[in-house]
XYZ file of C-alpha atoms in Angstrom:
520
model
C -4.243 -31.537 -42.615
C -7.613 -29.815 -42.949
C -7.955 -26.251 -44.231
C -9.010 -25.052 -40.757
C -5.982 -26.643 -39.127
C -3.673 -25.221 -41.823
C -5.093 -21.712 -41.318
C -4.814 -22.059 -37.532
C -1.246 -23.270 -37.727
C -0.354 -20.448 -40.149
C -1.977 -17.857 -37.890
C -0.141 -19.196 -34.849
C 3.157 -19.068 -36.718
C 2.507 -15.460 -37.775
C 1.591 -14.424 -34.232
C 4.695 -16.151 -32.864
C 6.858 -14.295 -35.356
C 5.248 -10.937 -34.505
C 5.093 -11.342 -30.719
C 8.089 -10.155 -28.693
C 10.172 -13.019 -27.408
C 10.066 -11.454 -23.955
C 6.442 -12.227 -23.087
C 6.045 -14.486 -20.058
C 3.086 -16.862 -20.060
C 0.886 -16.134 -17.063
C 0.874 -19.785 -15.990
C 4.699 -19.819 -15.988
C 5.121 -16.649 -13.913
C 6.411 -16.886 -10.381
C 3.923 -16.007 -7.644
C 4.318 -12.677 -5.903
C 6.674 -13.073 -2.913
C 4.270 -12.028 -0.167
C 5.823 -10.618 3.011
C 4.283 -11.624 6.314
C 3.784 -8.863 8.861
C 6.862 -9.844 10.858
C 8.992 -9.034 7.789
C 7.336 -5.777 6.786
C 10.518 -3.765 7.283
C 12.802 -2.988 4.356
C 15.726 -0.670 3.735
C 17.475 1.468 1.152
C 20.873 -0.167 1.726
C 23.097 2.523 0.114
C 25.403 -0.218 -1.206
C 26.213 -1.275 2.354
C 28.908 -3.949 1.837
C 27.693 -6.407 4.481
C 24.494 -7.792 2.997
C 24.398 -10.510 5.647
C 24.110 -7.886 8.415
C 20.993 -6.404 6.817
C 19.397 -9.683 5.773
C 20.233 -11.324 9.102
C 18.048 -8.891 11.020
C 14.835 -10.354 9.584
C 14.637 -7.742 6.853
C 11.914 -8.343 4.308
C 13.245 -6.319 1.392
C 15.393 -3.585 -0.071
C 14.640 -0.679 -2.390
C 17.111 0.190 -5.123
C 17.284 3.222 -7.401
C 17.519 2.098 -11.029
C 18.388 5.171 -13.106
C 17.178 4.908 -16.683
C 19.932 7.231 -17.908
C 22.548 4.747 -16.674
C 20.933 1.817 -18.460
C 20.165 3.536 -21.767
C 22.381 6.635 -22.184
C 21.830 6.467 -25.942
C 18.941 5.186 -28.030
C 20.893 2.319 -29.530
C 19.085 -0.274 -31.601
C 20.055 -3.936 -31.950
C 22.365 -5.669 -32.647
C 23.705 -5.166 -29.134
C 27.074 -5.968 -27.569
C 27.523 -9.193 -25.631
C 27.443 -7.367 -22.284
C 24.266 -5.430 -23.137
C 20.660 -6.459 -22.617
C 18.578 -6.634 -25.771
C 14.922 -5.808 -25.343
C 12.290 -4.884 -27.908
C 15.012 -4.203 -30.465
C 17.000 -1.796 -28.254
C 20.195 -2.095 -26.243
C 20.593 -1.501 -22.514
C 23.816 -1.286 -20.531
C 23.760 -3.330 -17.340
C 25.440 -1.667 -14.293
C 27.628 -4.429 -12.881
C 27.228 -3.634 -9.169
C 23.468 -3.105 -9.351
C 23.070 -6.365 -11.282
C 25.090 -8.315 -8.737
C 23.263 -6.772 -5.792
C 19.813 -7.632 -7.133
C 20.883 -11.254 -7.576
C 22.400 -11.378 -4.083
C 19.456 -9.795 -2.264
C 17.120 -12.204 -4.039
C 19.243 -15.200 -3.080
C 18.967 -14.082 0.551
C 15.179 -14.121 0.395
C 14.601 -10.340 0.325
C 12.036 -8.725 -1.986
C 13.643 -6.141 -4.271
C 11.744 -2.929 -5.014
C 12.968 -0.947 -8.052
C 12.536 2.829 -8.037
C 12.794 3.503 -11.788
C 13.559 7.139 -12.663
C 16.207 9.324 -14.324
C 15.329 10.282 -17.915
C 18.229 10.128 -20.414
C 18.961 13.259 -22.457
C 17.803 11.682 -25.720
C 14.375 10.806 -24.245
C 13.648 14.449 -23.309
C 15.430 16.187 -26.193
C 13.739 19.426 -27.258
C 11.343 19.444 -24.322
C 11.076 22.623 -22.301
C 12.058 21.880 -18.721
C 12.379 24.097 -15.674
C 14.842 21.878 -13.839
C 17.677 23.471 -11.939
C 21.205 22.467 -13.005
C 21.841 18.855 -12.069
C 18.155 18.035 -11.898
C 17.599 17.590 -15.627
C 17.202 13.805 -15.312
C 13.913 14.589 -13.523
C 12.446 16.150 -16.672
C 9.705 13.902 -17.997
C 10.158 11.918 -21.231
C 8.712 12.956 -24.585
C 7.297 9.461 -25.129
C 5.924 7.422 -22.241
C 6.488 4.323 -24.392
C 10.259 4.769 -24.089
C 9.983 4.682 -20.295
C 7.649 1.694 -20.480
C 10.231 -0.167 -22.549
C 12.907 0.496 -19.906
C 10.873 -0.896 -17.013
C 9.673 -3.765 -19.193
C 13.318 -4.692 -19.721
C 13.880 -4.627 -15.962
C 10.818 -6.779 -15.359
C 12.017 -9.410 -17.819
C 15.677 -9.497 -16.815
C 14.768 -9.665 -13.130
C 11.769 -11.981 -13.266
C 13.457 -14.631 -11.134
C 13.728 -16.976 -14.121
C 16.805 -15.702 -15.955
C 19.477 -16.124 -13.300
C 19.694 -12.443 -12.319
C 17.414 -12.372 -9.289
C 13.998 -10.792 -9.128
C 12.407 -7.364 -8.924
C 8.819 -7.856 -7.716
C 7.814 -4.233 -7.154
C 8.341 -1.388 -9.637
C 7.877 2.216 -8.510
C 7.051 4.563 -11.396
C 9.332 7.606 -11.162
C 9.690 9.462 -7.839
C 7.157 11.671 -6.076
C 5.253 12.498 -9.229
C 3.114 15.078 -7.420
C 6.199 17.293 -6.986
C 7.479 19.191 -10.020
C 10.992 18.982 -8.555
C 11.110 15.236 -9.171
C 8.615 14.913 -12.067
C 9.247 18.068 -14.107
C 6.801 18.563 -16.953
C 8.270 21.989 -17.825
C 6.764 24.261 -15.202
C 7.392 25.523 -11.718
C 10.109 27.987 -10.699
C 7.976 30.844 -11.982
C 6.148 28.998 -14.760
C 2.548 28.019 -13.830
C 1.709 24.337 -14.259
C -1.179 23.008 -16.301
C -2.801 20.550 -13.865
C -4.536 18.587 -16.621
C -1.309 18.182 -18.605
C 0.558 17.135 -15.466
C -2.022 14.489 -14.576
C -2.051 13.265 -18.166
C 1.701 12.708 -18.133
C 1.494 10.856 -14.845
C -1.160 8.461 -16.115
C 0.509 8.015 -19.525
C 3.798 6.982 -17.932
C 2.137 4.840 -15.274
C -0.054 2.995 -17.784
C 2.871 2.408 -20.161
C 4.985 1.067 -17.294
C 2.202 -1.091 -15.914
C 1.451 -2.710 -19.266
C 5.088 -3.515 -19.961
C 5.875 -4.820 -16.476
C 2.825 -7.026 -16.181
C 3.379 -8.429 -19.672
C 6.712 -9.735 -18.401
C 5.713 -10.474 -14.797
C 1.942 -10.838 -14.397
C 2.255 -11.001 -10.607
C 4.537 -7.951 -10.167
C 3.198 -4.849 -8.465
C 3.475 -1.459 -10.181
C 3.179 1.567 -7.901
C 2.798 5.321 -8.309
C 5.075 7.396 -6.070
C 3.786 10.262 -3.895
C 5.313 12.447 -1.206
C 3.570 13.375 2.049
C 1.599 16.374 0.666
C -1.752 14.644 0.398
C -4.633 17.031 1.111
C -6.113 19.534 -1.376
C -4.993 22.479 0.777
C -1.379 21.763 -0.203
C -1.975 21.849 -3.960
C -0.149 24.810 -5.547
C 0.455 24.357 -9.278
C 1.486 27.992 -9.783
C 4.079 28.100 -7.017
C 7.833 28.014 -7.525
C 7.815 24.567 -5.874
C 4.785 23.450 -7.884
C 2.930 20.617 -6.174
C -0.173 18.521 -6.734
C -2.090 17.101 -3.794
C -1.671 13.342 -3.538
C -5.431 12.851 -3.478
C -5.699 14.776 -6.785
C -3.146 12.458 -8.394
C -4.861 9.293 -7.131
C -8.321 10.417 -8.200
C -6.998 11.095 -11.711
C -4.937 7.914 -11.941
C -7.865 5.757 -10.832
C -10.024 7.291 -13.566
C -7.396 6.822 -16.279
C -6.011 3.423 -15.267
C -8.982 1.420 -16.526
C -8.889 -2.098 -15.125
C -5.209 -1.910 -14.132
C -4.521 -2.895 -10.494
C -2.813 0.372 -9.519
C -1.102 0.714 -6.165
C 0.441 3.500 -4.090
C 4.087 3.968 -3.107
C 3.976 6.601 -0.364
C 6.623 8.680 1.456
C 5.227 9.605 4.902
C 7.975 11.959 6.063
C 7.199 14.273 8.992
C 5.742 17.682 8.110
C 9.083 19.267 8.987
C 11.797 16.949 7.673
C 14.224 18.178 10.333
C 11.845 17.335 13.210
C 11.048 13.605 13.579
C 7.848 14.369 15.482
C 4.551 13.514 13.816
C 1.012 12.875 15.035
C -2.661 12.194 14.260
C -3.408 15.884 13.611
C -0.859 16.325 10.770
C -3.386 16.468 7.885
C -3.310 17.783 5.126
C 0.095 16.099 5.307
C 0.078 12.324 5.699
C 2.978 11.330 7.932
C 4.006 8.473 10.182
C 1.643 9.987 12.751
C -1.559 9.752 10.672
C -0.846 6.989 8.170
C -4.405 5.767 8.413
C -5.669 8.780 6.479
C -4.177 7.490 3.238
C -5.616 4.008 3.785
C -8.920 5.536 4.885
C -9.106 7.668 1.724
C -8.412 4.615 -0.458
C -11.083 2.523 1.266
C -13.638 5.328 1.204
C -13.119 6.213 -2.452
C -12.484 2.706 -3.797
C -14.382 0.297 -1.518
C -14.587 -2.264 -4.332
C -10.890 -2.242 -5.357
C -8.809 -4.271 -2.857
C -5.651 -3.672 -4.893
C -5.904 0.034 -4.076
C -5.786 -0.678 -0.354
C -2.348 -2.332 -0.653
C 0.068 0.463 0.293
C 3.852 0.373 0.293
C 5.961 3.009 2.079
C 8.878 3.027 -0.346
C 10.879 5.938 1.081
C 10.839 7.803 4.395
C 13.294 8.539 7.160
C 13.749 10.400 10.421
C 16.326 13.030 11.268
C 18.994 12.682 13.979
C 20.698 16.048 13.415
C 19.853 19.254 15.275
C 17.219 20.292 16.259
C 16.696 16.526 16.660
C 19.206 14.139 18.213
C 20.043 10.426 17.905
C 17.868 9.468 20.895
C 14.823 11.229 19.457
C 15.430 9.586 16.096
C 15.533 6.147 17.740
C 12.229 6.696 19.541
C 10.653 8.060 16.355
C 11.729 4.926 14.460
C 9.998 2.798 17.093
C 6.859 4.961 16.962
C 6.807 4.717 13.169
C 6.803 0.922 13.380
C 3.869 1.069 15.820
C 1.781 3.135 13.447
C 2.738 1.116 10.367
C 1.833 -2.146 12.097
C -1.301 -0.480 13.443
C -2.479 0.271 9.892
C -3.870 -2.779 8.092
C -3.063 -2.722 4.383
C 0.499 -1.406 4.642
C 2.562 -4.286 3.319
C 6.060 -2.789 3.027
C 7.958 -0.141 5.003
C 11.246 0.913 3.395
C 13.399 3.013 5.694
C 15.470 5.741 4.009
C 18.352 5.138 4.578
C 21.156 2.909 5.881
C 23.844 5.636 6.027
C 23.720 9.427 6.173
C 24.149 10.977 2.725
C 26.542 13.951 2.424
C 24.103 16.029 0.338
C 21.313 15.505 2.878
C 23.626 16.200 5.822
C 24.630 19.486 4.188
C 20.940 20.428 4.237
C 20.554 19.558 7.918
C 19.215 16.029 7.446
C 20.849 12.970 8.945
C 18.296 10.296 8.148
C 20.608 7.290 8.177
C 20.575 4.520 10.734
C 24.348 4.891 10.667
C 26.720 7.846 10.618
C 28.748 8.790 7.512
C 31.701 6.783 8.890
C 29.489 3.687 9.178
C 29.188 3.636 12.960
C 25.753 2.741 14.243
C 23.342 5.260 15.743
C 20.875 4.139 18.458
C 18.230 3.956 15.723
C 20.089 1.085 14.087
C 19.588 -1.197 17.079
C 15.934 -0.139 17.336
C 15.334 -0.843 13.647
C 17.370 -4.049 13.506
C 16.094 -5.746 16.660
C 12.398 -4.789 16.660
C 11.280 -7.954 14.867
C 13.912 -10.515 15.883
C 11.587 -13.397 16.681
C 14.447 -15.766 15.861
C 16.500 -14.766 18.921
C 16.279 -16.568 22.226
C 14.498 -15.080 23.977
C 12.642 -13.470 21.105
C 12.999 -9.695 20.771
C 9.769 -8.165 19.566
C 9.038 -4.501 20.203
C 7.675 -1.326 18.629
C 4.394 -3.039 17.703
C 5.795 -6.364 16.501
C 4.930 -7.850 19.881
C 1.222 -7.385 19.089
C 1.188 -9.396 15.845
C -0.859 -10.995 14.371
C -3.083 -8.358 15.966
C -3.291 -4.619 16.153
C -3.739 -3.000 19.574
C -6.845 -0.820 19.716
C -6.446 1.761 22.509
C -9.194 3.939 23.980
C -7.993 7.306 25.228
C -9.528 10.386 26.794
C -8.770 14.122 26.726
C -10.649 16.521 29.051
C -11.515 18.978 26.289
C -11.561 16.765 23.198
C -13.342 13.689 24.509
C -12.571 10.079 23.570
C -10.301 8.675 20.871
C -9.928 5.014 19.875
C -7.161 3.958 17.495
C -4.702 1.234 16.619
C -2.191 4.025 16.019
C -0.614 6.256 18.660
C -3.096 8.606 20.360
C -2.967 12.376 19.822
C -0.934 14.390 22.306
C -2.685 14.962 25.607
C -4.867 11.828 25.505
C -4.615 9.336 28.392
C -5.072 5.639 27.612
C -8.064 4.052 29.367
C -8.096 0.512 27.953
C -7.110 -1.640 24.979
C -8.308 -4.561 22.846
C -6.757 -6.824 20.219
C -8.032 -6.830 16.649
C -6.836 -8.988 13.752
C -4.409 -7.050 11.538
C -5.288 -9.199 8.530
C -8.757 -10.381 7.727
C -9.579 -13.919 8.892
C -12.729 -15.943 8.307
C -15.798 -14.377 9.904
C -14.303 -10.918 10.424
C -14.854 -7.449 8.946
C -12.715 -4.321 9.132
C -13.339 -1.461 11.527
C -12.635 2.086 10.455
C -11.627 5.139 12.457
C -13.370 8.418 11.587
C -12.826 11.957 12.839
C -15.713 13.882 14.364
C -14.671 17.300 15.591
C -11.928 16.871 18.184
C -12.614 13.163 18.824
C -13.251 10.082 16.676
C -15.608 7.154 16.317
C -15.370 3.610 14.969
C -17.590 2.101 12.293
C -17.843 -0.775 9.823
C -18.619 1.717 7.047
C -15.534 2.361 4.866
C -17.051 5.760 3.973
C -17.145 6.656 7.670
C -20.837 7.566 7.728
C -19.974 10.817 5.990
C -17.225 11.760 8.464
C -13.511 12.227 7.716
C -11.778 8.824 7.242
C -8.796 8.109 9.487
C -8.252 4.565 8.279
C -8.747 0.911 9.203
C -7.768 -0.174 12.718
C -8.175 -3.957 12.449
C -10.785 -6.689 12.015
C -13.509 -7.907 14.375
C -15.653 -11.024 14.339
C -19.238 -10.478 13.258
C -20.478 -13.106 15.709
C -19.336 -14.222 19.170
C -16.510 -16.780 19.022
C -14.651 -18.527 21.870
C -12.359 -16.177 23.780
C -13.817 -12.975 22.347
C -15.259 -9.813 23.844
C -17.967 -7.550 22.381
C -17.097 -4.029 21.352
C -19.960 -1.556 21.596
C -20.121 1.997 20.262
C -21.438 4.463 22.804
C -22.336 8.154 22.863
C -22.280 10.796 25.579
C -25.574 12.603 24.690
C -24.703 15.984 26.121
C -21.553 16.639 24.090
C -21.706 14.136 21.209
C -18.608 12.295 22.396
C -18.293 8.732 21.031
C -16.405 5.952 22.783
C -16.068 2.167 22.731
C -16.802 -0.167 25.603
C -17.380 -3.824 26.436
C -20.244 -2.789 28.694
C -23.622 -3.287 26.911
C -24.996 -0.463 29.090
C -22.262 1.822 27.758
C -21.119 2.824 31.244
C -24.356 4.714 31.794
C -24.301 6.506 28.405
C -26.227 5.867 25.194
C -25.733 2.563 23.370
C -25.363 3.041 19.562
C -24.628 -0.485 18.427
C -22.290 -3.467 18.591
C -19.248 -3.137 16.337
C -18.244 -6.798 16.651
C -16.286 -9.186 18.845
C -12.596 -8.721 19.495
C -10.188 -11.567 20.307
C -9.629 -11.717 24.074
């Protein structure tokens, strides 16, 4: 053996001895289990005993809360007991029911999303924390590396290759822009240091991302935000200290380096007790104006496709007073329409299967079922909306439009025209509609919706020509193809009102350009 080969062999042996045995070779990793648009719906199952009932309604996935404090109540180093998971020299207790459920959901073809939160006492020892009694597990850890190790363990155990099922999506903590759920030691009378808060978010996200992707290179790691997105809602000195979602994302993007960061968003209505939401909800981002989040991501990161991949990992609609079960059911249907009308949203997790007693005590009944397990009208709406397997097929609430979005032109006497793939603002009357591709196909480009005063316009520019982004609406062909119709952008000169039309003469108004060709 030559000297070079001896040195190479020795070096490889040393590296093998030093490297953790948990690392998965990229070429051995399972591909990401992509959901098609017909299976975009997912659920927080609340340990519902009949898994077949959920999976049998063409459900694409489930989200499960994996509480770090349950898995690692003490900082115990190896050697570990036979029923513990050994990872990176530390011991983790495996909750029996959670473990069995992950394996079962995977075997049924559902994608499992892990919401990883709940800091054990040892990991936050000595850290000042403002949490109210019972909320101390939401205090942030002293060392982001400890949290990274926990999610790395999850990513290895549930990589689909060790007989325990698979977790393909990992959500880093919960609503990190709210000090209630990501408590860095401020709020409730103690002003928050915005820079320190953002630093902790990025430290924990980066540590989690690096560990997870070392074990599962194709897994997705997401940062969790609530619906308070615009800068006007940022209040770091308030009792309920909050960062605007756009502040968090701008910081994370700057600190994430080349990591493929993604967003886990919670688009609850502005008033959690009222299921109503609409296009004018900003600075909140709700079911009614989902496109604003996607529009912001495209406008600020036009060269980062990973940033456009959004998952809605928690959100629900109230059926208790002042709402009612019928209003909840309609709101569930409307939420599907706006989710499917927003290209880039790849997962919609409804919160939750069954009403939770703590939420009900606060006036929220978000479940698709009552506390006794009986179904509300919303259950049938949710379960049957995408049942293409039935005869005849049952597709509703936007699923009937797939693989397209439905672009609708509307008009309001005082606001002018509005064109969107999402539901129109209140008071607008629909005047016509066109199909656009929801996903990009060969020869197509995305169209974007942009706000201009009280109306909107469409453009190919992801930055919306300097206007306020309202999000992508679908994809058009750049050249005429068989069975397509041109879409022109037009302007009413006297009042600046923009509208779309198939008429090259713009119905007697000013022609501004051809946006593309829509499938007929």
